[in-house]
Tab-separated table of C-alpha atoms in Angstrom:
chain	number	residue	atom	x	y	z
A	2	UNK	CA	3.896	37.743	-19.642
A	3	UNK	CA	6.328	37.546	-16.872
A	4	UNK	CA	7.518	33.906	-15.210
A	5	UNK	CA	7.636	33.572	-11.065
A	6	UNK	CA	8.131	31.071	-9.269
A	7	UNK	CA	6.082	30.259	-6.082
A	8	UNK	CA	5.024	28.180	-3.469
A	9	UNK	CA	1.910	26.913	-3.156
A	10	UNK	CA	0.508	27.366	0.651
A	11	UNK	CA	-3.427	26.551	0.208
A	12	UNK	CA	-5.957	25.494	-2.077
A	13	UNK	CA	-8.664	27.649	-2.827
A	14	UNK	CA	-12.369	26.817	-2.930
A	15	UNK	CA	-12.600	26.645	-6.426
A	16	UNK	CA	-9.638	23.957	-6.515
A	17	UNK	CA	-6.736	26.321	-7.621
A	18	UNK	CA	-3.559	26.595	-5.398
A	19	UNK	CA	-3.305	30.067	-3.398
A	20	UNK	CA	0.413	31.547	-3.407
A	21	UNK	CA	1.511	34.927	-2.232
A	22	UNK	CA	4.087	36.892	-4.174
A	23	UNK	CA	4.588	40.698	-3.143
A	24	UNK	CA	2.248	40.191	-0.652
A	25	UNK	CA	-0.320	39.865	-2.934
A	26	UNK	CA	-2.704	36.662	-2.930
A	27	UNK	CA	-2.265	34.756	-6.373
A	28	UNK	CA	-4.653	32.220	-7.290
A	29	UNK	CA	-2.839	29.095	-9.790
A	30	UNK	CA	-4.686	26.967	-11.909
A	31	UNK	CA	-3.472	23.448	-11.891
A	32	UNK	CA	-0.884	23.977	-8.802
A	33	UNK	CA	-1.800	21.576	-5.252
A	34	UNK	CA	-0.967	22.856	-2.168
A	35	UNK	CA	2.047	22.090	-0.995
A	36	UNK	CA	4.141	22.347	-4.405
A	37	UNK	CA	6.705	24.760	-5.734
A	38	UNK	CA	5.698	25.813	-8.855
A	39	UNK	CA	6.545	28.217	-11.979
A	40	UNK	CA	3.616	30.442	-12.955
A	41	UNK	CA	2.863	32.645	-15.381
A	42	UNK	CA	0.135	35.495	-14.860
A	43	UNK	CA	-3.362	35.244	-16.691
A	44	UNK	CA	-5.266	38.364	-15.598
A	45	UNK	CA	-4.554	40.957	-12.395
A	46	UNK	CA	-7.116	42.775	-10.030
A	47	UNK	CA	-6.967	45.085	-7.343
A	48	UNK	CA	-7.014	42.574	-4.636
A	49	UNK	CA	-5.332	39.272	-6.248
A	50	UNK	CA	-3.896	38.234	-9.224
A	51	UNK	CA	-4.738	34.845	-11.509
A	52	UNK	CA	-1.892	32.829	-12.639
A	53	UNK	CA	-1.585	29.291	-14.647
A	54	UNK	CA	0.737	26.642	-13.902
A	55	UNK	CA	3.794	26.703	-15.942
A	56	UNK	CA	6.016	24.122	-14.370
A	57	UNK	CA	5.828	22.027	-11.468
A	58	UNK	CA	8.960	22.286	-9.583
A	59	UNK	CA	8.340	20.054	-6.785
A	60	UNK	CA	5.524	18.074	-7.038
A	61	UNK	CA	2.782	16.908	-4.015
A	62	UNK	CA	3.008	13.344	-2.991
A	63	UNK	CA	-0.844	13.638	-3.859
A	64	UNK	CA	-0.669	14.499	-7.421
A	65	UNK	CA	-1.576	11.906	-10.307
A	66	UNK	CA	-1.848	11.631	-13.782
A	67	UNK	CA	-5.387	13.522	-14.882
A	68	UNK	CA	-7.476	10.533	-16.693
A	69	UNK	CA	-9.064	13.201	-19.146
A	70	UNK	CA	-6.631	14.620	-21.782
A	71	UNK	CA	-9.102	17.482	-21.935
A	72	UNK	CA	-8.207	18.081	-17.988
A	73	UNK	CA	-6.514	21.985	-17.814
A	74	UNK	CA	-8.609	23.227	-20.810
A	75	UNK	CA	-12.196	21.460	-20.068
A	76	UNK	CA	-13.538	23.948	-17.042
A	77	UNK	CA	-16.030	20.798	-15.790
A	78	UNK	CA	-13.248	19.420	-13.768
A	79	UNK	CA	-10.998	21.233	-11.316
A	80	UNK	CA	-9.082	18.398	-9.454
A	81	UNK	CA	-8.077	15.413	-11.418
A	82	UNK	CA	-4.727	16.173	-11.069
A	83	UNK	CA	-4.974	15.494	-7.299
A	84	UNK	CA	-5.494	11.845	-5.991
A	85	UNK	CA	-9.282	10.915	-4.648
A	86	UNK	CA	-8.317	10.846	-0.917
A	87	UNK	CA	-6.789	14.001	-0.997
A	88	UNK	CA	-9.594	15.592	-2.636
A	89	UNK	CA	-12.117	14.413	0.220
A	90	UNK	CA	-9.400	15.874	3.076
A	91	UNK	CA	-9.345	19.149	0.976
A	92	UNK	CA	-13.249	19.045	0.751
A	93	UNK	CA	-13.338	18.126	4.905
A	94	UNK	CA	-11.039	21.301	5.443
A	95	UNK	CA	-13.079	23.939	3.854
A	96	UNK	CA	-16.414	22.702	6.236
A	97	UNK	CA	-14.225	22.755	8.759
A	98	UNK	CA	-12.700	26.090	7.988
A	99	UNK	CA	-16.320	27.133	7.481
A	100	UNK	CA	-17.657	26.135	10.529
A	101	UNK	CA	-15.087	28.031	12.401
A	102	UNK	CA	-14.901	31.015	10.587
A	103	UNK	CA	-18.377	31.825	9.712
A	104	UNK	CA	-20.604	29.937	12.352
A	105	UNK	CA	-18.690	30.052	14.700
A	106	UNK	CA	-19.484	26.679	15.997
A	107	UNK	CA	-17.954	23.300	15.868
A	108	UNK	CA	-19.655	19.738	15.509
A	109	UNK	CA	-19.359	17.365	18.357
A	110	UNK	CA	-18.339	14.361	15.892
A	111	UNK	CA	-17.218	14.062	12.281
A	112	UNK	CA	-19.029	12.015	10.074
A	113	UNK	CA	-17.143	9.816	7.501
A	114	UNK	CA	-16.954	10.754	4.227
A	115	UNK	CA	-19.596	9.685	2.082
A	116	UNK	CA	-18.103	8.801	-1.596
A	117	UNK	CA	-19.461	6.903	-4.181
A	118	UNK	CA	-18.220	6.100	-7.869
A	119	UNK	CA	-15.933	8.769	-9.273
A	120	UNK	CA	-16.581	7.953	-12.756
A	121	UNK	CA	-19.709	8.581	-15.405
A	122	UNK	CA	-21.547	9.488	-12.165
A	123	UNK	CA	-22.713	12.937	-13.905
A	124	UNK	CA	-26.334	12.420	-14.745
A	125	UNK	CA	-27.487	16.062	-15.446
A	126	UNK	CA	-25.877	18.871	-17.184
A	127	UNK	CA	-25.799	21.894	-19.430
A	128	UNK	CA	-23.270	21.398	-22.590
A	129	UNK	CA	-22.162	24.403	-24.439
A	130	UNK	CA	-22.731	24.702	-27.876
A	131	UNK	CA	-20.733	27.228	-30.351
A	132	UNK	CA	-19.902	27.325	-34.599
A	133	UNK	CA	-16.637	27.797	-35.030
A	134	UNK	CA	-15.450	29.512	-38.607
A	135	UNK	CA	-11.643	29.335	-38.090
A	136	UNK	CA	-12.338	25.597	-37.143
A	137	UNK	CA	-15.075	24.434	-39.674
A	138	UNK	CA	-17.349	22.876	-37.006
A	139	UNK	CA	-19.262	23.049	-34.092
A	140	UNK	CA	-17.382	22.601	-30.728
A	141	UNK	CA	-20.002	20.705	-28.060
A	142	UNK	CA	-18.825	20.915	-24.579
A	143	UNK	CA	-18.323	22.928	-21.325
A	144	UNK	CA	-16.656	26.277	-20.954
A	145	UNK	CA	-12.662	26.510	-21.103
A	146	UNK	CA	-10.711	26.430	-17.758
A	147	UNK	CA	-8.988	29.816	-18.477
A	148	UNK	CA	-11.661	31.720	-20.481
A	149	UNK	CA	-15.332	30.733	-19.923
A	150	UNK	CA	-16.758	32.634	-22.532
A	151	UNK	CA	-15.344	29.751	-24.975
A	152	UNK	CA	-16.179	26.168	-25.606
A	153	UNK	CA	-13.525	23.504	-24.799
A	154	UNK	CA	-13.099	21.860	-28.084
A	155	UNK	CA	-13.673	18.078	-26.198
A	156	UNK	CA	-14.452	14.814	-27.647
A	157	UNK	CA	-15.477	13.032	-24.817
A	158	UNK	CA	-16.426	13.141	-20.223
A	159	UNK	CA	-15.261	10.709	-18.242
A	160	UNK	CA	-17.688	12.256	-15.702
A	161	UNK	CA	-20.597	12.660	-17.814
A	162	UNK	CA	-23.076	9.290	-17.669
A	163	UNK	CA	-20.925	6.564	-19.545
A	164	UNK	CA	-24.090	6.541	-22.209
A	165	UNK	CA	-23.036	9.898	-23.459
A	166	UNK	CA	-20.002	10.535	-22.295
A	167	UNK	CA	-17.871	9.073	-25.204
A	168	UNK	CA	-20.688	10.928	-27.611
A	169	UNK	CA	-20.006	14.128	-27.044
A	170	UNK	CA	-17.859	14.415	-30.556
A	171	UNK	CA	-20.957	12.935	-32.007
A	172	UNK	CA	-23.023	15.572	-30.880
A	173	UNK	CA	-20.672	17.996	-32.362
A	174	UNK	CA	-20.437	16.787	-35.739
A	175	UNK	CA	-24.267	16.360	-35.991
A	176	UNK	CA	-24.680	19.415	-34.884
A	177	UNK	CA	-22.138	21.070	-37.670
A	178	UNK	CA	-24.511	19.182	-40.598
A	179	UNK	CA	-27.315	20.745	-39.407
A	180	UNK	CA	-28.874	23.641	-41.282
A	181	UNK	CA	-29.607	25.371	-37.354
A	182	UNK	CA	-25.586	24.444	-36.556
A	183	UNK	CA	-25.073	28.304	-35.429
A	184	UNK	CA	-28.600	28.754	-33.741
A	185	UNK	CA	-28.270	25.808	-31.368
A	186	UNK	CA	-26.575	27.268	-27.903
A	187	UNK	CA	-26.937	24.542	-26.078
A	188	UNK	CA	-27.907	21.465	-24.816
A	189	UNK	CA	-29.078	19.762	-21.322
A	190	UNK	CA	-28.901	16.583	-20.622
A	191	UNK	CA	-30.979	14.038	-17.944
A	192	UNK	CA	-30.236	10.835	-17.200
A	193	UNK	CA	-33.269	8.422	-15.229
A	194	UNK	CA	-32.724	4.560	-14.770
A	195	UNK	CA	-33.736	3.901	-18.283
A	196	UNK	CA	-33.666	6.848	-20.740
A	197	UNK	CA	-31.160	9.437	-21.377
A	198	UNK	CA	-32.606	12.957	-22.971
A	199	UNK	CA	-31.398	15.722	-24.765
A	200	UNK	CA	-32.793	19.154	-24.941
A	201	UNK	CA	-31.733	21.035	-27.983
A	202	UNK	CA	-31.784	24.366	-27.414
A	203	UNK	CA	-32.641	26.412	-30.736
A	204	UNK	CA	-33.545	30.397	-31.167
A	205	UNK	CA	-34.751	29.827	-34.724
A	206	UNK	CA	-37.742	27.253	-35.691
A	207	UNK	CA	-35.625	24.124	-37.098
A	208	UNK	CA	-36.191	22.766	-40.743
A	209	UNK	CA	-37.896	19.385	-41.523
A	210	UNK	CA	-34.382	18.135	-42.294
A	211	UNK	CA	-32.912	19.449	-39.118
A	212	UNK	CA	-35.339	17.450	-37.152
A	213	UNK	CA	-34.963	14.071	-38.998
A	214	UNK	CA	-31.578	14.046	-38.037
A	215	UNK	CA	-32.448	14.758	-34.548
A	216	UNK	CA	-34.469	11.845	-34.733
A	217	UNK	CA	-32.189	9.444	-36.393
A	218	UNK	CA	-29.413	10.721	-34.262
A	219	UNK	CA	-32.142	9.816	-31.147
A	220	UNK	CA	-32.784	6.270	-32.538
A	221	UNK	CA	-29.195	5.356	-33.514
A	222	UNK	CA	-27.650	6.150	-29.497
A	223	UNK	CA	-31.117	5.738	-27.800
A	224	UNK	CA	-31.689	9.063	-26.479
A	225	UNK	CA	-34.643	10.550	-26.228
A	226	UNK	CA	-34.258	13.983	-28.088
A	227	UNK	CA	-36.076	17.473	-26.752
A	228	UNK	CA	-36.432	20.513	-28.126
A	229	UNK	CA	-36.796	24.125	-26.800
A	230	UNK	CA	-37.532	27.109	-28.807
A	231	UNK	CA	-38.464	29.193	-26.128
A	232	UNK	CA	-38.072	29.215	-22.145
A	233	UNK	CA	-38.628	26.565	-19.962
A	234	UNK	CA	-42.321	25.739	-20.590
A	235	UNK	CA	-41.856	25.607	-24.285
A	236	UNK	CA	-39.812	22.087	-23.415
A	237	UNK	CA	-41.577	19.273	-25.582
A	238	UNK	CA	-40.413	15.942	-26.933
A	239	UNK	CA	-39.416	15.619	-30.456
A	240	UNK	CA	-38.611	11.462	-30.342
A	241	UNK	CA	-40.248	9.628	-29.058
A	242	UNK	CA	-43.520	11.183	-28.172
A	243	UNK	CA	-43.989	9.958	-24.802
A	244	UNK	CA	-40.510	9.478	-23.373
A	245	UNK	CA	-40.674	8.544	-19.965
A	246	UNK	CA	-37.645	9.842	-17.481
A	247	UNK	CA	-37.562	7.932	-13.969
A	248	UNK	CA	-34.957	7.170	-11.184
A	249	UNK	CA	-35.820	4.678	-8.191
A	250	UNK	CA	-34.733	5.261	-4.663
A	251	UNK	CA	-34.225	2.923	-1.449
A	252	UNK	CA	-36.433	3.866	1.423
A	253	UNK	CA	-34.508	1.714	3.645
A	254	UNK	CA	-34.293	-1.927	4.631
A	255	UNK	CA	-37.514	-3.505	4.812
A	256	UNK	CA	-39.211	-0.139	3.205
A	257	UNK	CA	-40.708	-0.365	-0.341
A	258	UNK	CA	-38.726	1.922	-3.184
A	259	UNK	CA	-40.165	5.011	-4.193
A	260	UNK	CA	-39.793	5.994	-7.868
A	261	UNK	CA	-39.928	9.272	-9.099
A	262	UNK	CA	-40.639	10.544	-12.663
A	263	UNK	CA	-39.232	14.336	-14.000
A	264	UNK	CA	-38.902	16.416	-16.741
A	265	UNK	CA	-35.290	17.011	-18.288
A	266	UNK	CA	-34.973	20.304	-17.108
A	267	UNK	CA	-36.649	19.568	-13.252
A	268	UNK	CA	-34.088	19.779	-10.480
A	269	UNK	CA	-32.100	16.330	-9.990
A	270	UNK	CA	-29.364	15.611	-7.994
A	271	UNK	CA	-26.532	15.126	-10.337
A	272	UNK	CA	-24.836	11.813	-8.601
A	273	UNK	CA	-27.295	9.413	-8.750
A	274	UNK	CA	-25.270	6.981	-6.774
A	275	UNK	CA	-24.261	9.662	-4.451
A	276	UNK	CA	-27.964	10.546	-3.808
A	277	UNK	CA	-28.873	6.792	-2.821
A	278	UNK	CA	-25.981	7.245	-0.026
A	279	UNK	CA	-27.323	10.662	0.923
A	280	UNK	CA	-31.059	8.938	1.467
A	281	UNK	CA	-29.270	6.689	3.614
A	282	UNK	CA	-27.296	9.012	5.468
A	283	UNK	CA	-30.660	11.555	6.248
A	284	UNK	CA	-32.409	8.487	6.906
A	285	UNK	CA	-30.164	7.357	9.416
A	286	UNK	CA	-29.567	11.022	10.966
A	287	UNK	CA	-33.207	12.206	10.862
A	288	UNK	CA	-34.412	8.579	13.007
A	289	UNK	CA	-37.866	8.830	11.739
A	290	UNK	CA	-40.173	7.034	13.838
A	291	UNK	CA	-43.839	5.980	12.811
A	292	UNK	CA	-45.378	8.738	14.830
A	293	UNK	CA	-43.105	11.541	13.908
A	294	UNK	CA	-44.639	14.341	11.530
A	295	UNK	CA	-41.684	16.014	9.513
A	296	UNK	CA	-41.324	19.095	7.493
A	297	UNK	CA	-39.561	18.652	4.466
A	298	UNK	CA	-38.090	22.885	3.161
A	299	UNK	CA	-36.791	22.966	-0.551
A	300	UNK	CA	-38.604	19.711	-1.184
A	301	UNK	CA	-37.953	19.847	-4.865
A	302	UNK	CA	-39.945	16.670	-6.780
A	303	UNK	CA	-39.774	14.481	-3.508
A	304	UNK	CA	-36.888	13.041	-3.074
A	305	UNK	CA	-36.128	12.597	0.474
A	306	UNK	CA	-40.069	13.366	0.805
A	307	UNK	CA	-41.691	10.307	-0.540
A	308	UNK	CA	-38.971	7.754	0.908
A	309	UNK	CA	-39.496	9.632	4.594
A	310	UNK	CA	-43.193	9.058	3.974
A	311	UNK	CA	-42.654	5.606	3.838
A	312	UNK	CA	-41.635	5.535	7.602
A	313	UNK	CA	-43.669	8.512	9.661
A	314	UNK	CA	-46.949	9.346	10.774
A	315	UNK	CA	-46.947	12.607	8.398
A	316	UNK	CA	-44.941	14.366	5.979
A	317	UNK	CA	-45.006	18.109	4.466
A	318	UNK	CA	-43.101	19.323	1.297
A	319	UNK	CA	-42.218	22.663	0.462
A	320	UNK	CA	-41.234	24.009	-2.326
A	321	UNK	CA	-41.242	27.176	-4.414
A	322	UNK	CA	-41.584	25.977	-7.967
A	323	UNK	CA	-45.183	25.231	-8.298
A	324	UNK	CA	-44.081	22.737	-11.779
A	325	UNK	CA	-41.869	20.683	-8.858
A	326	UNK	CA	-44.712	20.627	-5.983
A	327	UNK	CA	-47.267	19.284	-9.315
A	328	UNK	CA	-44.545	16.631	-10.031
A	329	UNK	CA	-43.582	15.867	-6.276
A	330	UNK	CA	-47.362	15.440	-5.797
A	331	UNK	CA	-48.190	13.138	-8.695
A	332	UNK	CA	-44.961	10.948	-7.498
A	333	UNK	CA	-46.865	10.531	-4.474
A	334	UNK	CA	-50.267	9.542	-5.777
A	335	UNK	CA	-48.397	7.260	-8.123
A	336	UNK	CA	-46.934	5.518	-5.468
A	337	UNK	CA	-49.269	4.742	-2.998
A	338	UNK	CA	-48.271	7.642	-0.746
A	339	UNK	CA	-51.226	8.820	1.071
A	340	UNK	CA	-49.774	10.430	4.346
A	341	UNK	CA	-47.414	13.340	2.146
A	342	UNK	CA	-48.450	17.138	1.491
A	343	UNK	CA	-47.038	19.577	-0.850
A	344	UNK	CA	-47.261	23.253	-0.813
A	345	UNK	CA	-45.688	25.677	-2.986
A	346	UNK	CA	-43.845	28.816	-1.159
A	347	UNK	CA	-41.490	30.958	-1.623
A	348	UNK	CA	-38.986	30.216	0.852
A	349	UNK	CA	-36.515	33.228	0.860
A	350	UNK	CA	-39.811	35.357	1.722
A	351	UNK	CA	-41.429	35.365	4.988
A	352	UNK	CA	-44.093	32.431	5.521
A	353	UNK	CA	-44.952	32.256	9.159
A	354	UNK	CA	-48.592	32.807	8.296
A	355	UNK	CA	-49.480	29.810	6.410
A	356	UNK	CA	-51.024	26.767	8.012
A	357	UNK	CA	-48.159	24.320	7.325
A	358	UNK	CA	-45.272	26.948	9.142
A	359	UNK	CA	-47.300	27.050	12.396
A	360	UNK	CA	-47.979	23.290	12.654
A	361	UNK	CA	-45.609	21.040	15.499
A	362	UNK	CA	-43.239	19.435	13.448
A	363	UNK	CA	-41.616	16.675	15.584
A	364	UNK	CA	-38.401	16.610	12.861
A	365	UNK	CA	-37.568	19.309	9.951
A	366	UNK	CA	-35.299	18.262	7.070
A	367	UNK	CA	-33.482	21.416	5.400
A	368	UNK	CA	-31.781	20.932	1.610
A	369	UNK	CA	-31.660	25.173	0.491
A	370	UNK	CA	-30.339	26.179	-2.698
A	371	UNK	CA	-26.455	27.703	-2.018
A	372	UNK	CA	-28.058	30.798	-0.490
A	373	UNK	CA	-29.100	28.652	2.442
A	374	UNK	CA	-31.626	28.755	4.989
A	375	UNK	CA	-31.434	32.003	6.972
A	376	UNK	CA	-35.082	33.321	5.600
A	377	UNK	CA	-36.634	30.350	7.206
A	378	UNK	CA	-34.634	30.430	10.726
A	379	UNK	CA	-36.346	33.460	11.048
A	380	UNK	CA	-39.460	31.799	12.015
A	381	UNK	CA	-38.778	28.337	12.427
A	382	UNK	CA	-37.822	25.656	13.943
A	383	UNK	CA	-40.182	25.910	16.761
A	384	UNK	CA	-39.601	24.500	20.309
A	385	UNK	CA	-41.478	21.390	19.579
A	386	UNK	CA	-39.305	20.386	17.274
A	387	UNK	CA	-36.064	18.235	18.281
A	388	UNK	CA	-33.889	17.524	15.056
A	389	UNK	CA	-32.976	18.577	12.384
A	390	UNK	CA	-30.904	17.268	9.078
A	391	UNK	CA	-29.569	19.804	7.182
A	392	UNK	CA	-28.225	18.946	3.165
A	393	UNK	CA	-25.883	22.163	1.972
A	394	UNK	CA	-24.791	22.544	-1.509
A	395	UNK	CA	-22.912	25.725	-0.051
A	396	UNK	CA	-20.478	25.055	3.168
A	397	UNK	CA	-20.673	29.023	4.094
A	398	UNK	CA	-24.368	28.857	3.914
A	399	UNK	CA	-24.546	26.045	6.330
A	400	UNK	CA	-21.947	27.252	8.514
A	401	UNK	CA	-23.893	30.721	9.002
A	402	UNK	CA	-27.159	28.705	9.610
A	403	UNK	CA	-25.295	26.501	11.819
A	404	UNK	CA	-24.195	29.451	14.119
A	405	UNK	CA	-28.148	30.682	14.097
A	406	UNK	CA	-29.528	27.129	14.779
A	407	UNK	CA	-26.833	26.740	17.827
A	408	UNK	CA	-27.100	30.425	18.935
A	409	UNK	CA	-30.355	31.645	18.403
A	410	UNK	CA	-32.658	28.442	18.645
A	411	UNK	CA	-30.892	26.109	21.229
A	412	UNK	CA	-29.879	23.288	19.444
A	413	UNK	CA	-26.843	21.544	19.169
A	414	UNK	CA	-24.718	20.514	16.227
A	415	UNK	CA	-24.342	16.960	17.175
A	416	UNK	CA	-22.351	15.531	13.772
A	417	UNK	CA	-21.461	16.794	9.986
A	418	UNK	CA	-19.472	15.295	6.828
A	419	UNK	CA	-19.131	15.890	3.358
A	420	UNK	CA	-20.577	14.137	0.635
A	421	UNK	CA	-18.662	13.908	-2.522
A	422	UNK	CA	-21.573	14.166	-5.161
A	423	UNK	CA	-19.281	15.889	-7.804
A	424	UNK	CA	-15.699	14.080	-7.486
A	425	UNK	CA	-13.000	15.825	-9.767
A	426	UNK	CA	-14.456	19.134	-9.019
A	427	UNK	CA	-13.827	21.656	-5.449
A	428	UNK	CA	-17.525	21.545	-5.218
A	429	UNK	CA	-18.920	20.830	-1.479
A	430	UNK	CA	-21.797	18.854	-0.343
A	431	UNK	CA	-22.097	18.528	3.192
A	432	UNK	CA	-24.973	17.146	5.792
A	433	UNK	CA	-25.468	18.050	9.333
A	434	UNK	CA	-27.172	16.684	11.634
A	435	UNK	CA	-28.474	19.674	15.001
A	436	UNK	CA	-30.647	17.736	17.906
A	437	UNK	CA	-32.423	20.243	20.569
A	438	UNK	CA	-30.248	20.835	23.914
């Protein structure tokens, strides 16, 4: 396919430079803004074109050696290739652009960026699993860069927790000796304090053999091995039988720890040290105060729940998956949480009728799914209510709800910042903190 060569004038929100040739927008894989590069085309729509990198003419002064020598076919990893300030200022433009663009609103003060180790900070994830004739073997990994319907034949994650990061080749060559090897899609992973599991995917019921290899494989890496024949519910532990999965988290100085136990396919957030910082940071934002009473939206198992409950008069969670709420409520009981409530909801549907909606909430904490909050600004906050921290996984979902909270509700937004809970990647987590005029 045909060779141009083109300058690089943006980076896109997926981490791939933005050029324009013909006056068409082309989107580069592996190309940082700023550089001149030669590109060759991968695929061509109506609207914009693909390309890959073919040849960096004139590097950035923020480009650096990629530590993975998977980096460019692995898809898990979009910006190793640029250096880790850089990637925070590229993060800190898009919630900025966002914020502008969609919401029309601007924050009164920046927030620094919240980073945290870069490295084996990935604690939960979905490897892909495929048997490949032309190679002899089973390929364990995430999708390719350029064509995500294959696996990336890796070895090893530097991102993935260090415990199984330098496994992954492992994985794949006990998977290839299996008798299951080409009815095994996938397999999740879940990392607590203590105990790493696995959750092996299979569509066909696995043979005796099969699953004493599982089990030495468990008890020669100590990981505690899962298996799922069906959907979610049909999750059960192989090895050991009662493996327990747990991660503590700081309340604050002078506050006791909450722990909270899961399941290996319950929502976590991926960064574990990232999430510690985030506690802080809400903490710190949301100024809870021993009399307030706080509504906690997309509450998940509890985890900014439980540690706020340490500190207030009252707090609500909501959340709409009722095996969460069961969890989030058990954390509680075990413990020693007395003042929390849980109620499951779905939260993209109208709730203004229940008992917990119409209450006075003194403080609401917001942490939506990358569709955001909108559903729930349609009947909340209400005017007692004076702050609010908001946690986005989405920046365009946050900056819409930004422009509803400012314009339609009367608050203001006093600070926001990123948070870089998946370094290497264009991925952006942001907070924001809106107080009441």
């Amino acid at each position: 396919m045909k060779e141009f060569e083109a300058a690089i004038t943006d980076l896109s929100h997926d981490g791939r430079g933005v050029a324009r040739i013909d006056g068409k927008t082309v989107f580069v894989s592996g190309a940082l803004l700023g550089e001149q590069v030669r590109i060759r085309m991968r695929k061509r729509h109506r609207n914009f074109d693909e390309a890959e990198t073919v040849e960096v003419i004139t590097p950035s002064e923020h480009r650096v050696e990629p530590r993975c020598r998977h980096f460019g076919q692995c898809g898990g990893c979009s910006l190793q290739h640029l250096d880790a300030v850089a990637q925070i200022e590229a993060k800190q433009r898009v919630l900025v652009d966002n914020f502008a663009r969609i919401g029309k609103v601007e924050p009164e003060s920046w927030l620094a960026p919240l980073t945290d180790e870069a490295w084996g900070y990935r604690r939960k994830g979905r490897l892909s699993v495929r048997a490949v004739a032309k190679k002899g073997r089973v390929l364990v990994g995430f999708r390719e860069e350029s064509n995500p319907r294959f696996v990336a034949d890796i070895t090893h994650c530097d991102v993935v927790h260090p415990a199984l990061g330098p496994k992954i080749g492992l994985l794949g060559e006990l998977i290839s000796n299996m008798d299951a090897a080409a009815e095994i899609p996938q397999i999740e992973f879940a990392a607590g304090d203590d105990t790493i599991a696995l959750v092996f995917r299979h569509l066909q019921p696995l043979s005796e053999r099969d699953r004493a290899a599982l089990i030495a494989f468990g008890q020669e890496h100590g990981f505690a091995i899962y298996l799922q024949p069906g959907g979610i519910s049909s999750v059960h532990p192989l090895w050991p039988e009662h493996p327990r999965l747990a991660f503590r988290i700081p309340a604050g100085e002078g506050v006791q720890d909450v722990e909270l136990e899961f399941q290996p396919l319950d929502f976590v957030q991926v960064n574990a040290g990232m999430n510690r910082r985030m506690m802080a940071r809400t903490l710190e934002l949301l100024d809870p105060q021993p009399t307030d009473h706080v509504l906690d939206l997309f509450c998940g198992l509890g985890n900014f729940t439980l540690p706020l409950a340490r500190r207030v008069a009252e707090v609500t969670g909501v959340e709409g998956e009722h095996g969460l709420v069961t969890r989030a409520a058990e954390n509680a009981a075990r413990n020693g949480i007395t003042n929390a409530r849980f109620h499951v909801a779905n939260l993209f549907e109208d709730q203004r009728g229940t008992d917990w909606s119409r209450k006075p909430w003194d403080k609401l904490l917001l942490d939506p799914p990358r569709a955001g909050a909108d559903k729930v600004l349609e009947y909340l906050p209400h005017k007692e209510t004076s702050r609010i921290v908001y946690v986005s996984c989405h920046p365009a979902s946050l900056a819409r709800d930004a422009g509803i909270l400012v314009n339609q509700h009367g608050f203001r937004l006093k600070s926001a910042g990123v948070m870089d809970m998946f370094p290497h990647t264009a991925h952006v987590e942001s907070i924001a903190l809106f107080e009441r005029r």
